[in-house]
Amino acid sequence: MSHPQSYEILLFPEPGESAAGAPEPGTAIRSAVVAATGDTGTSGYPRYAGDGMEADIDTASHTVEALLVDGAELDYGLTVRIAERIGGSEPPEPDSGGTPAADAGEDGASGASAAAPAS
């Protein structure tokens, strides 16, 4: 059986657990792209690792069965979600510089840029 080669793991605060100044529920506070290691984790599921996270993922149900974040277990009050990475790699970022439309500001962008993943 073929397993996805990578997933994106997203960590979220649990709904109703937000303190003053904490991110709103539904806002990822950290993300990582993990790739298949070829090993099986202690839970018996395929192991994925990358960007400071190691996860055992049930590829049939897309459930994270075990997770280490920077070598430690997941903190209470956080939940995890995953998204399969199509093709196993990140999409290329568009090159907006150097074109006449981009130089003249005619590409419809208002100067906003995509937010970097939380880390």
Coordinates of C-alpha atoms in Angstrom, one line a residue, residues 8 16-21 40 43 46-48 57 61 69 82 89 93 106 109 116:
E8 CA 1.5 19.4 6.7
G16 CA -12.7 27.8 24.6
E17 CA -9.2 27.6 26.1
S18 CA -8.0 31.0 24.8
A19 CA -6.6 33.5 27.3
A20 CA -6.4 37.2 26.8
G21 CA -3.9 37.9 24.0
T40 CA 7.5 2.7 11.6
S43 CA 2.5 3.2 17.6
P46 CA 4.4 5.2 9.5
R47 CA 6.8 7.8 10.9
Y48 CA 7.0 11.3 9.4
I57 CA 0.3 9.0 11.1
S61 CA -7.8 7.7 8.5
V69 CA 7.2 18.8 18.9
I82 CA -3.0 17.4 9.1
S89 CA 6.5 19.0 -2.1
E93 CA 6.3 30.5 -5.0
E106 CA -0.6 46.5 -12.1
A109 CA -1.8 43.3 -5.3
A116 CA 4.9 32.9 7.3

